[in-house]
mmCIF file of C-alpha atoms in Angstrom:
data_model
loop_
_atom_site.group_PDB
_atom_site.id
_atom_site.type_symbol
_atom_site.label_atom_id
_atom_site.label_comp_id
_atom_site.label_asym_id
_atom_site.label_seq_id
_atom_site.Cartn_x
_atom_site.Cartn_y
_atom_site.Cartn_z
ATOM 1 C CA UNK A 1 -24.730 15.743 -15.019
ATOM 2 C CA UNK A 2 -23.529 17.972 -17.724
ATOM 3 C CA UNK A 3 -21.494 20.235 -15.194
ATOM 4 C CA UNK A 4 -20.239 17.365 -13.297
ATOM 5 C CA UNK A 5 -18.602 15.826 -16.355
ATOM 6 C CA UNK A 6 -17.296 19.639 -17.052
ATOM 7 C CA UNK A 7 -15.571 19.679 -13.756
ATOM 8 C CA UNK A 8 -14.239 15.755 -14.321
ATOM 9 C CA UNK A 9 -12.695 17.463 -17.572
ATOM 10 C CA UNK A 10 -11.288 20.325 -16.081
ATOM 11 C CA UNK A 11 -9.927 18.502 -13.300
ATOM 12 C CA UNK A 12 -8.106 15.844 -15.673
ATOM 13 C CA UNK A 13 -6.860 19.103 -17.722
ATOM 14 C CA UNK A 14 -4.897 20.330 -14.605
ATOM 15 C CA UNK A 15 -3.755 17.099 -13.860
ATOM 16 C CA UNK A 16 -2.482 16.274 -16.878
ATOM 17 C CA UNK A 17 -0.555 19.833 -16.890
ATOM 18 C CA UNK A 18 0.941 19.442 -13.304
ATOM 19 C CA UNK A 19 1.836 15.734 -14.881
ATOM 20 C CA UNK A 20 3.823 17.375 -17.637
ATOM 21 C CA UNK A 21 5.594 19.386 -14.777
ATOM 22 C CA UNK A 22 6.293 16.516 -12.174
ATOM 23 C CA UNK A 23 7.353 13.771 -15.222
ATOM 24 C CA UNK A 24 10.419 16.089 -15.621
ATOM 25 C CA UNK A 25 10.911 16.989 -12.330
ATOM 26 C CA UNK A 26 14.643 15.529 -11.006
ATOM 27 C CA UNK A 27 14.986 13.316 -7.580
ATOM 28 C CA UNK A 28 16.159 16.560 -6.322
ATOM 29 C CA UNK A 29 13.487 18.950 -7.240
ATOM 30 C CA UNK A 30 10.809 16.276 -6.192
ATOM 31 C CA UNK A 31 12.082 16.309 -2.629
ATOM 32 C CA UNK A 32 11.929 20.065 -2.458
ATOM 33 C CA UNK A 33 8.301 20.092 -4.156
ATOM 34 C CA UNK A 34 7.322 17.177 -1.930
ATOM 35 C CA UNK A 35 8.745 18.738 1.204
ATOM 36 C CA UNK A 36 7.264 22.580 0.741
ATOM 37 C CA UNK A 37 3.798 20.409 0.489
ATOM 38 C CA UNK A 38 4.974 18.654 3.673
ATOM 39 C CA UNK A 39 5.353 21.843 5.347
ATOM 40 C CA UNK A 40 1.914 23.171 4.224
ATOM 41 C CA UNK A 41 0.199 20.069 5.740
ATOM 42 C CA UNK A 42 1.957 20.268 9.295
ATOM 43 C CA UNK A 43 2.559 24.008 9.033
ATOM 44 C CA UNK A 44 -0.321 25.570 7.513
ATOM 45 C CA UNK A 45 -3.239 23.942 7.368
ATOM 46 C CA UNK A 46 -5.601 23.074 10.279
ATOM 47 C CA UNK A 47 -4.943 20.251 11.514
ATOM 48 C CA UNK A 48 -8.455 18.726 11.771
ATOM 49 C CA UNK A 49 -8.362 19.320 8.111
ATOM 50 C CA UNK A 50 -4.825 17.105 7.727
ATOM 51 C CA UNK A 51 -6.308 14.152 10.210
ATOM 52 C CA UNK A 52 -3.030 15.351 12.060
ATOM 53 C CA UNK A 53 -4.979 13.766 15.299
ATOM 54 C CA UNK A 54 -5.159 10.262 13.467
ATOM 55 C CA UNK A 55 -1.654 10.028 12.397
ATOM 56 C CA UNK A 56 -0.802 10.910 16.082
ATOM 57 C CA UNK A 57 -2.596 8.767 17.843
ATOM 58 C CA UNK A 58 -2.363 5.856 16.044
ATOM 59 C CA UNK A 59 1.877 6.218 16.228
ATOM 60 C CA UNK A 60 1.577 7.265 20.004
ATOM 61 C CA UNK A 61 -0.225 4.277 20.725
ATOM 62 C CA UNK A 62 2.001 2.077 17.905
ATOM 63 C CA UNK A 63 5.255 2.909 19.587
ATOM 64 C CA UNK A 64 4.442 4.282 23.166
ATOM 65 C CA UNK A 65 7.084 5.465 24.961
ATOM 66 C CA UNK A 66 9.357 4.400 22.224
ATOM 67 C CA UNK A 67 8.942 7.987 20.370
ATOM 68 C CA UNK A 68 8.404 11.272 22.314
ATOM 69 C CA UNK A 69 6.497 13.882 20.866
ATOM 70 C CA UNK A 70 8.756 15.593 18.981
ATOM 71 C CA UNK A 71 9.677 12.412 17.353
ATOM 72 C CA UNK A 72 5.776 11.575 16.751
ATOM 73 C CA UNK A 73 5.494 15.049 15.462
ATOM 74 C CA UNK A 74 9.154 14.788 13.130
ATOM 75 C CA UNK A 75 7.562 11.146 11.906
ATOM 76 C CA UNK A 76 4.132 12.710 10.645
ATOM 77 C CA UNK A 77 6.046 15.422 8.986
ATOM 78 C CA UNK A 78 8.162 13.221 6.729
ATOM 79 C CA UNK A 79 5.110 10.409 6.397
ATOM 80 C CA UNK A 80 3.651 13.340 4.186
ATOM 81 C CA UNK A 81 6.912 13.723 2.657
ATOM 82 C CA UNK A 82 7.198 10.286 1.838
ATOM 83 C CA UNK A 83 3.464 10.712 0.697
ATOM 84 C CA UNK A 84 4.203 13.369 -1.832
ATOM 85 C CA UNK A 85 6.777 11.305 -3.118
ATOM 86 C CA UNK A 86 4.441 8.491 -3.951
ATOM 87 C CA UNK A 87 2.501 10.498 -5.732
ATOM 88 C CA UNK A 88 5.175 11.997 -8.185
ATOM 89 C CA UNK A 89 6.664 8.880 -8.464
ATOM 90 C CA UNK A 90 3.697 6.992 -9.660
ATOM 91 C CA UNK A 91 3.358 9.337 -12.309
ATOM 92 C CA UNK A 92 6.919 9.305 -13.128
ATOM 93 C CA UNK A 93 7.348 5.276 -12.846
ATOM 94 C CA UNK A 94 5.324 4.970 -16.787
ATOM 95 C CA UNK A 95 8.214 6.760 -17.989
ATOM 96 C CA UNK A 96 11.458 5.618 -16.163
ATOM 97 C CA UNK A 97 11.138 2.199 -15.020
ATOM 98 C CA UNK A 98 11.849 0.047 -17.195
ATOM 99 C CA UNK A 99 13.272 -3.348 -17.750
ATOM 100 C CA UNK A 100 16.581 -1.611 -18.752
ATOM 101 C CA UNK A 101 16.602 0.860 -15.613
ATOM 102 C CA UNK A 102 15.122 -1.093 -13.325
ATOM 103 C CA UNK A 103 18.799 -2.079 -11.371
ATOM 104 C CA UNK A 104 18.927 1.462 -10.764
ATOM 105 C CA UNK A 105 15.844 2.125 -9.144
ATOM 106 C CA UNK A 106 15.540 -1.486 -7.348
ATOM 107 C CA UNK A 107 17.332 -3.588 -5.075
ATOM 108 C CA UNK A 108 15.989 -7.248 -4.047
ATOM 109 C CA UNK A 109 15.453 -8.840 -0.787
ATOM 110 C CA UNK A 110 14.537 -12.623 -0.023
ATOM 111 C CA UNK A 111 14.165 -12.356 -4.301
ATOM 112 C CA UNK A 112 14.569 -16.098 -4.636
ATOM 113 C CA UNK A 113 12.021 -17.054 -2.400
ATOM 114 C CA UNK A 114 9.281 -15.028 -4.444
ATOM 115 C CA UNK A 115 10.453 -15.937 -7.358
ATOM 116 C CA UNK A 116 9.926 -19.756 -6.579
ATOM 117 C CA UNK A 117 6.430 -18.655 -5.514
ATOM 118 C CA UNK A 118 5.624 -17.263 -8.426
ATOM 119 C CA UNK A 119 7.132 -19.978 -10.307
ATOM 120 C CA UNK A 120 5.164 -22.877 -8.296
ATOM 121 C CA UNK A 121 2.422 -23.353 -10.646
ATOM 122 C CA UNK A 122 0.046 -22.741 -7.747
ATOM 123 C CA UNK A 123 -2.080 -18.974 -7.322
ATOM 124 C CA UNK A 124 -0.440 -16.304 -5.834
ATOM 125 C CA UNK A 125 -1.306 -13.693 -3.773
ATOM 126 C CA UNK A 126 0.978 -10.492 -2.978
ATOM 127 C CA UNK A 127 0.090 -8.489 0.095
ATOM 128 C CA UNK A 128 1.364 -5.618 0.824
ATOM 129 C CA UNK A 129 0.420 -1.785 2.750
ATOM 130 C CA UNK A 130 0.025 1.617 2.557
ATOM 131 C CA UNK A 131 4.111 1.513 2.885
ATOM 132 C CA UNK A 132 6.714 2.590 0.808
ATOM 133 C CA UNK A 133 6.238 2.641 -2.571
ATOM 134 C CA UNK A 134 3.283 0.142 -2.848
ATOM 135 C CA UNK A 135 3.466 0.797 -6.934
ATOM 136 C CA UNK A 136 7.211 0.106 -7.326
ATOM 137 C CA UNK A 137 6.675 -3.297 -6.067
ATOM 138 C CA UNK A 138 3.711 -3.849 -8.774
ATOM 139 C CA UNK A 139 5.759 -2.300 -11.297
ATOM 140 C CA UNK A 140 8.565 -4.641 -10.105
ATOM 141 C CA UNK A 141 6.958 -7.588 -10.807
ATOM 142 C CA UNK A 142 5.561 -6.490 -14.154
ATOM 143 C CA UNK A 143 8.735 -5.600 -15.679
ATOM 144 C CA UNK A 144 9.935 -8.584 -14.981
ATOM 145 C CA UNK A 145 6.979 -10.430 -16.613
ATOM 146 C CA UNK A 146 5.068 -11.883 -13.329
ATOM 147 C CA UNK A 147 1.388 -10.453 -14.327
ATOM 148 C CA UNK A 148 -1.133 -9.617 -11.445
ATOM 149 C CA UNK A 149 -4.608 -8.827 -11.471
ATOM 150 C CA UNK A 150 -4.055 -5.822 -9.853
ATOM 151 C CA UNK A 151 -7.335 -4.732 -6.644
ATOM 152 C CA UNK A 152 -7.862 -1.138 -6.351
ATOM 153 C CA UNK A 153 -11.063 1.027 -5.915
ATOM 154 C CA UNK A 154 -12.228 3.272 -8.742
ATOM 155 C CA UNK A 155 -11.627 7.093 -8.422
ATOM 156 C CA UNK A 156 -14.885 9.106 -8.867
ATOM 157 C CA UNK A 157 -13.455 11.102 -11.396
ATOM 158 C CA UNK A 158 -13.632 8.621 -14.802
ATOM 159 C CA UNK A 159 -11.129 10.752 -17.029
ATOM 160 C CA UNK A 160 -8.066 10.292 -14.079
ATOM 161 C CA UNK A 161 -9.305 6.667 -13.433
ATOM 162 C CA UNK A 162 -8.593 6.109 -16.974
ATOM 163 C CA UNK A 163 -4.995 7.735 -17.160
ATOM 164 C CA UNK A 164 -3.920 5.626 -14.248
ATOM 165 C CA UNK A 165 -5.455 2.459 -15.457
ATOM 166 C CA UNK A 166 -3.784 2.841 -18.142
ATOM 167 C CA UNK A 167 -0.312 3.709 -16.156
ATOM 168 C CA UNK A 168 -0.461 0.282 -14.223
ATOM 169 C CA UNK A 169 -1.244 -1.780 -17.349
ATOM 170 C CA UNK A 170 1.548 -0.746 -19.612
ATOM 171 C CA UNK A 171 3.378 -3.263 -16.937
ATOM 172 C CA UNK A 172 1.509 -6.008 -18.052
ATOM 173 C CA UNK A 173 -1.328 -5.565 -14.932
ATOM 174 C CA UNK A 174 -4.775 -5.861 -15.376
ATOM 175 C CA UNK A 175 -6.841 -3.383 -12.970
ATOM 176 C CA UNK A 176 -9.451 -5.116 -10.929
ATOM 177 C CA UNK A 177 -11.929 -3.012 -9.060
ATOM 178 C CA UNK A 178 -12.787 -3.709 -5.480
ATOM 179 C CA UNK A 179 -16.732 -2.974 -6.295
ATOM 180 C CA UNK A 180 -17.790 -5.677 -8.528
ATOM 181 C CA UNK A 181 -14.550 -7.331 -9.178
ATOM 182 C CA UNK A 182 -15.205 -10.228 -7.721
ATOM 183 C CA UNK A 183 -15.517 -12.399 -10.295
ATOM 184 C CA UNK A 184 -12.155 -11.299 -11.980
ATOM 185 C CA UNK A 185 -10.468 -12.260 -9.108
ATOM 186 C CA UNK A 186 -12.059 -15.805 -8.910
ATOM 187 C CA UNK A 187 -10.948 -15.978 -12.523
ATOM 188 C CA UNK A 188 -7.493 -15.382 -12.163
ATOM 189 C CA UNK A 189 -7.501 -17.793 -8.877
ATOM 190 C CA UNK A 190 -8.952 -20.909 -10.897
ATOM 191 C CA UNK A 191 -6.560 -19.813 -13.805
ATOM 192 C CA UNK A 192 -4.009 -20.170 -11.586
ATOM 193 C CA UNK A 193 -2.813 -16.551 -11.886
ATOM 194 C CA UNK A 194 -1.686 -13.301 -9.798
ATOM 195 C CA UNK A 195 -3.288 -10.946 -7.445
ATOM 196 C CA UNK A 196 -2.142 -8.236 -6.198
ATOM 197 C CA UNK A 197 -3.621 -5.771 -3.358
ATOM 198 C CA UNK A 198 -3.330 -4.304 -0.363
ATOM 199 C CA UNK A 199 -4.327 -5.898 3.020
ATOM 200 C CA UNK A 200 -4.117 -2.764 5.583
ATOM 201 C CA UNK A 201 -7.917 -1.348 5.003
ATOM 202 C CA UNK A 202 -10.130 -1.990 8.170
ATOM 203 C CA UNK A 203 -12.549 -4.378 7.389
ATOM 204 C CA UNK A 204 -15.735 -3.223 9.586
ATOM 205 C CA UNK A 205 -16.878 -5.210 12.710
ATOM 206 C CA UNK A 206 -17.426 -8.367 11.105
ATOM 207 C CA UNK A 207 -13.709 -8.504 10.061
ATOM 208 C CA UNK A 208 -11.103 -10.788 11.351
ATOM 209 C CA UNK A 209 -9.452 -9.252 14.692
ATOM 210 C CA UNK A 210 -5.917 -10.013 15.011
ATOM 211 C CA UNK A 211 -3.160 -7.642 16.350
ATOM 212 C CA UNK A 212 -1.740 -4.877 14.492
ATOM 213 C CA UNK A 213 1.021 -3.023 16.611
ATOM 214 C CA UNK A 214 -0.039 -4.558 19.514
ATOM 215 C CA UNK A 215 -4.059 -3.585 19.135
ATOM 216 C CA UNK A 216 -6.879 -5.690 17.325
ATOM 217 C CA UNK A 217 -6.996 -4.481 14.151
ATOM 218 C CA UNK A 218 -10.183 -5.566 11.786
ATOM 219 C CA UNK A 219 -8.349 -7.037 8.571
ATOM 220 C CA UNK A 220 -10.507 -8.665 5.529
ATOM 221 C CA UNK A 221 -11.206 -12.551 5.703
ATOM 222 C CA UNK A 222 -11.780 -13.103 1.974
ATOM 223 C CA UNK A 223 -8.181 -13.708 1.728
ATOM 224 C CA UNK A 224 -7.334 -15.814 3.745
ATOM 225 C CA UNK A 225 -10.298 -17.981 2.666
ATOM 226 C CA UNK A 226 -9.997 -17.549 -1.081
ATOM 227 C CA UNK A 227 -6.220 -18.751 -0.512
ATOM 228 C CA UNK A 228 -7.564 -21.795 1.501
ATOM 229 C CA UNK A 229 -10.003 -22.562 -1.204
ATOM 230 C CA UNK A 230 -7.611 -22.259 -4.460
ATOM 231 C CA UNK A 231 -4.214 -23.375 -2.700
ATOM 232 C CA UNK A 232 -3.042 -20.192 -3.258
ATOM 233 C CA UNK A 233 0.558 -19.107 -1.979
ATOM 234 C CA UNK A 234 0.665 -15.586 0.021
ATOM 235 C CA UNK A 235 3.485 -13.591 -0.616
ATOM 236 C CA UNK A 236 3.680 -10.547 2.004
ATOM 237 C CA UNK A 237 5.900 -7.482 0.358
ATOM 238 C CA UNK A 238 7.032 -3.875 0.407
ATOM 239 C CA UNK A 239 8.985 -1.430 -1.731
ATOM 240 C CA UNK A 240 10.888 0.269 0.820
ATOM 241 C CA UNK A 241 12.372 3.646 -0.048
ATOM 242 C CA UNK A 242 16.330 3.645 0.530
ATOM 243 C CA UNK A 243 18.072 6.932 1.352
ATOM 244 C CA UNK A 244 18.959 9.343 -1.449
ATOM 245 C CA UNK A 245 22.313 9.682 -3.097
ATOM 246 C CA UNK A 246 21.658 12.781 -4.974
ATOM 247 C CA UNK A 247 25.109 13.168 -6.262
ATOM 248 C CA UNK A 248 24.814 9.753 -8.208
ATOM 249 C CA UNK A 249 21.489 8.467 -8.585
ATOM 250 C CA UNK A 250 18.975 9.761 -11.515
ATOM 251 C CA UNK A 251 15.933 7.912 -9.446
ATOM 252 C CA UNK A 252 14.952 7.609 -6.118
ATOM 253 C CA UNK A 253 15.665 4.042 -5.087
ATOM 254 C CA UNK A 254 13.912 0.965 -3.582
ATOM 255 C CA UNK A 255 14.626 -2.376 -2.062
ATOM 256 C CA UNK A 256 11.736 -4.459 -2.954
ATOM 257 C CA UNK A 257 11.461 -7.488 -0.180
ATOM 258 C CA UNK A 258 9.689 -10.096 0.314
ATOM 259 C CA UNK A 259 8.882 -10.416 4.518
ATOM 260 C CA UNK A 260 7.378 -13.531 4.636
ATOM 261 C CA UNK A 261 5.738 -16.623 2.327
ATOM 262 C CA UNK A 262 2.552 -18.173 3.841
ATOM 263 C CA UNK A 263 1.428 -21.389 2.545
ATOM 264 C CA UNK A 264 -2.094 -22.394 3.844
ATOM 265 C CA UNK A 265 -1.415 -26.112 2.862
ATOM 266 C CA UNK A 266 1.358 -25.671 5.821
ATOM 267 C CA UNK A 267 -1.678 -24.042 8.436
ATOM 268 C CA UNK A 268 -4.631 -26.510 7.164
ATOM 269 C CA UNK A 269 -1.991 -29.238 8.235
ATOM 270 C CA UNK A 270 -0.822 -27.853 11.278
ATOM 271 C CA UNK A 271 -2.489 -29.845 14.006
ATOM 272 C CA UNK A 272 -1.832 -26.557 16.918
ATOM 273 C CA UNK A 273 -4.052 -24.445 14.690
ATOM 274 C CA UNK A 274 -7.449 -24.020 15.844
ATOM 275 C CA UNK A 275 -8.916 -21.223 13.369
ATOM 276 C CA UNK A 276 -6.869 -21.568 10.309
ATOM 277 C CA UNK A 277 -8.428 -18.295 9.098
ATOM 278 C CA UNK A 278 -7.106 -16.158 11.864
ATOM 279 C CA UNK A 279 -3.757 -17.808 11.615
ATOM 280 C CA UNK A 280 -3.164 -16.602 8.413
ATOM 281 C CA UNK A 281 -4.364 -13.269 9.116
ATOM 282 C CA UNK A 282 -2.284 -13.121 11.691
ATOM 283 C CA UNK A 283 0.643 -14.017 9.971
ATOM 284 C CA UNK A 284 0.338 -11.899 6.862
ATOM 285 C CA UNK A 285 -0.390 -8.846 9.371
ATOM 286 C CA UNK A 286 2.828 -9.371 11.526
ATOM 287 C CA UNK A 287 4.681 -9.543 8.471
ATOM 288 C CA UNK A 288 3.226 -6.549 7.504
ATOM 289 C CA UNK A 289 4.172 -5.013 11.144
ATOM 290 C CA UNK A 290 7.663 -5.893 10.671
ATOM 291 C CA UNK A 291 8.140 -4.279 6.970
ATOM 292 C CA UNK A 292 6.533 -0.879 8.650
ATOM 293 C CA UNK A 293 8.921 -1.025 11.645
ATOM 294 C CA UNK A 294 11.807 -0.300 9.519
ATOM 295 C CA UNK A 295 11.078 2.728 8.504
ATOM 296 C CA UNK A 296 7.748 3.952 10.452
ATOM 297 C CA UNK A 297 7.548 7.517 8.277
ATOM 298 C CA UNK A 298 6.636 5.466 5.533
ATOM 299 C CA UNK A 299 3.411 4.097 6.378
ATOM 300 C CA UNK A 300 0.086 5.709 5.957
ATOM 301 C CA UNK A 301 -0.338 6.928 9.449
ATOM 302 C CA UNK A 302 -3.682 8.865 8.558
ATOM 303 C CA UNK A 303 -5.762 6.164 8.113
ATOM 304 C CA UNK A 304 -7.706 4.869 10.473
ATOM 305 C CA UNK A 305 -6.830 1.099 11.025
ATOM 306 C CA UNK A 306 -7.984 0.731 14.205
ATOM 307 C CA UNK A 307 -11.277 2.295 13.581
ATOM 308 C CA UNK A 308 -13.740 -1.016 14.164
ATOM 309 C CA UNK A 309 -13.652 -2.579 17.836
ATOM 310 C CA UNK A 310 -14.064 -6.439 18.767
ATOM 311 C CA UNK A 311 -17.909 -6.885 20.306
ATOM 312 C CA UNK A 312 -16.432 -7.938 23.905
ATOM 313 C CA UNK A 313 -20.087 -8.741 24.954
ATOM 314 C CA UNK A 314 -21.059 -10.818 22.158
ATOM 315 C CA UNK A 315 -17.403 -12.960 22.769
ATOM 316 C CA UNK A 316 -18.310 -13.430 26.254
ATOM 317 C CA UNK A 317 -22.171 -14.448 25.266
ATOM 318 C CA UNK A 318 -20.504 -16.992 22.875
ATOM 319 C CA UNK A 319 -17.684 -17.929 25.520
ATOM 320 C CA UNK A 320 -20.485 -18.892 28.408
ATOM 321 C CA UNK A 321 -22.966 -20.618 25.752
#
């Protein structure tokens, strides 16, 4: 125990210096750090090691004859990119956005229609992926003064988990983990609150099948039911990384969009609707489909979505009974 909290101290020393490095880094020098690391990933290391066979797969089989291979190869090389972006930038985001900054990092899609959401007096829950610049969009919202209970898993090591709890509250958030968080979450539902998480995980064979990219993707039911149960409006998102100006701009840059606004009220009513749970699933996960579409290298291809299969036998038991 004693060495493993050593190594969980000298692992949050080096972060903390390489922290000091990246939070003065420009846009400019973060693309060359983040594309040299890019290059190590596709160029360097094995690629068993880089799950360079997930990422391909699941885009071959996402876009089909839509992308040769070069393109599938070009797309995994600036995912990681992207990737190492995300990573400077969340450490970077404490420091520069702000309420005062925040036109020069963000633009706004569909704005008006979230903001009403938020506004409704009902409980609200943002979905979004492993796209963009998941953390602009929380930071987003808590610079303008919307508050979220904010789902995330713990990291092992307790000293970083600290430093970026800490990062995501000084936006007002309040860190919920997935592993006993439960009850938070109900909280903030029956107060009428926030919630904020990400909906792309797969969810194990007992999850809720709908299609992802044209496959049946597992996706978690609790949300669509816990929205059922507390009224809750779904608000699918993205923060969306624009191109570069690097002759003007001091920040990268976002548009932060709102795809679509599910109301469950709407699908409990809806008459055509035979499982109201997969409906809404369904819907939040297209939305989700179209946000990637727009800019494909900035989803996390690595993961393994389409990991869990539907049990055709046990369908076709339950079809004949």
């Amino acid at each position: 125990m004693r060495f493993q909290n050593f190594r969980w101290k000298l692992e949050y020393v080096g972060f903390r210096l390489c922290a000091c490095v990246i939070e003065s880094m420009s846009v400019r020098q973060t693309i060359r750090w983040a594309e040299c690391l890019a290059w190590l990933m596709t160029s360097v290391l094995p690629r068993k090691m880089t799950r360079y066979h997930v990422a391909y797969e699941n885009l071959e089989k996402s876009f089909g004859d839509e992308y040769s291979p070069a393109q599938i190869d070009e797309t995994i090389r600036r995912m990681w990119v992207h990737l190492f972006r995300v990573v400077a930038e969340i450490i970077q985001f404490p420091r520069k956005v702000t309420l005062e900054s925040c036109r020069e990092v963000m633009v706004f899609r569909n704005r008006k229609a979230a903001v009403t959401a938020m506004n409704s007096g009902r409980p609200v829950f943002v979905l979004g992926g492993h796209f963009g610049n998941w953390e602009a969009s929380m930071s987003s919202f808590g610079v303008f003064g919307f508050r979220f209970g904010v789902v995330a898993r713990a990291l092992d090591n307790p000293y970083l988990h600290r430093w970026f709890e800490e990062a995501r509250e000084k936006t007002g958030h309040k860190l919920l983990l997935k592993s006993g968080g439960w009850d938070g979450m109900v909280d903030i539902m029956e107060a009428g609150g926030n919630l904020g998480l990400l909906c792309d995980q797969d969810a194990g064979p007992r999850g809720q099948f709908v299609e992802f990219f044209g496959r049946p993707a597992s996706t978690h039911k609790s949300l669509a039911l816990m929205a059922m149960e507390y009224n809750a409006l779904i608000v699918v998102g993205y923060g969306l990384r624009l191109p570069d100006n690097l002759d003007e701009a001091r920040w990268a840059r976002f548009e932060i969009g709102c795809e679509e606004i599910i109301d469950p009220a709407e699908v409990l009513a809806d008459e055509s609707v035979d499982n109201e749970v997969e409906e809404i699933t369904r819907r939040y996960s297209a939305a989700l489909e179209r946000a990637v579409r727009r800019a494909p290298e900035q989803y996390f291809w690595v993961h393994r979505r389409w990991k869990s299969v539907p049990c055709v036998r046990n369908k076709a038991v339950r079809k004949a009974a």
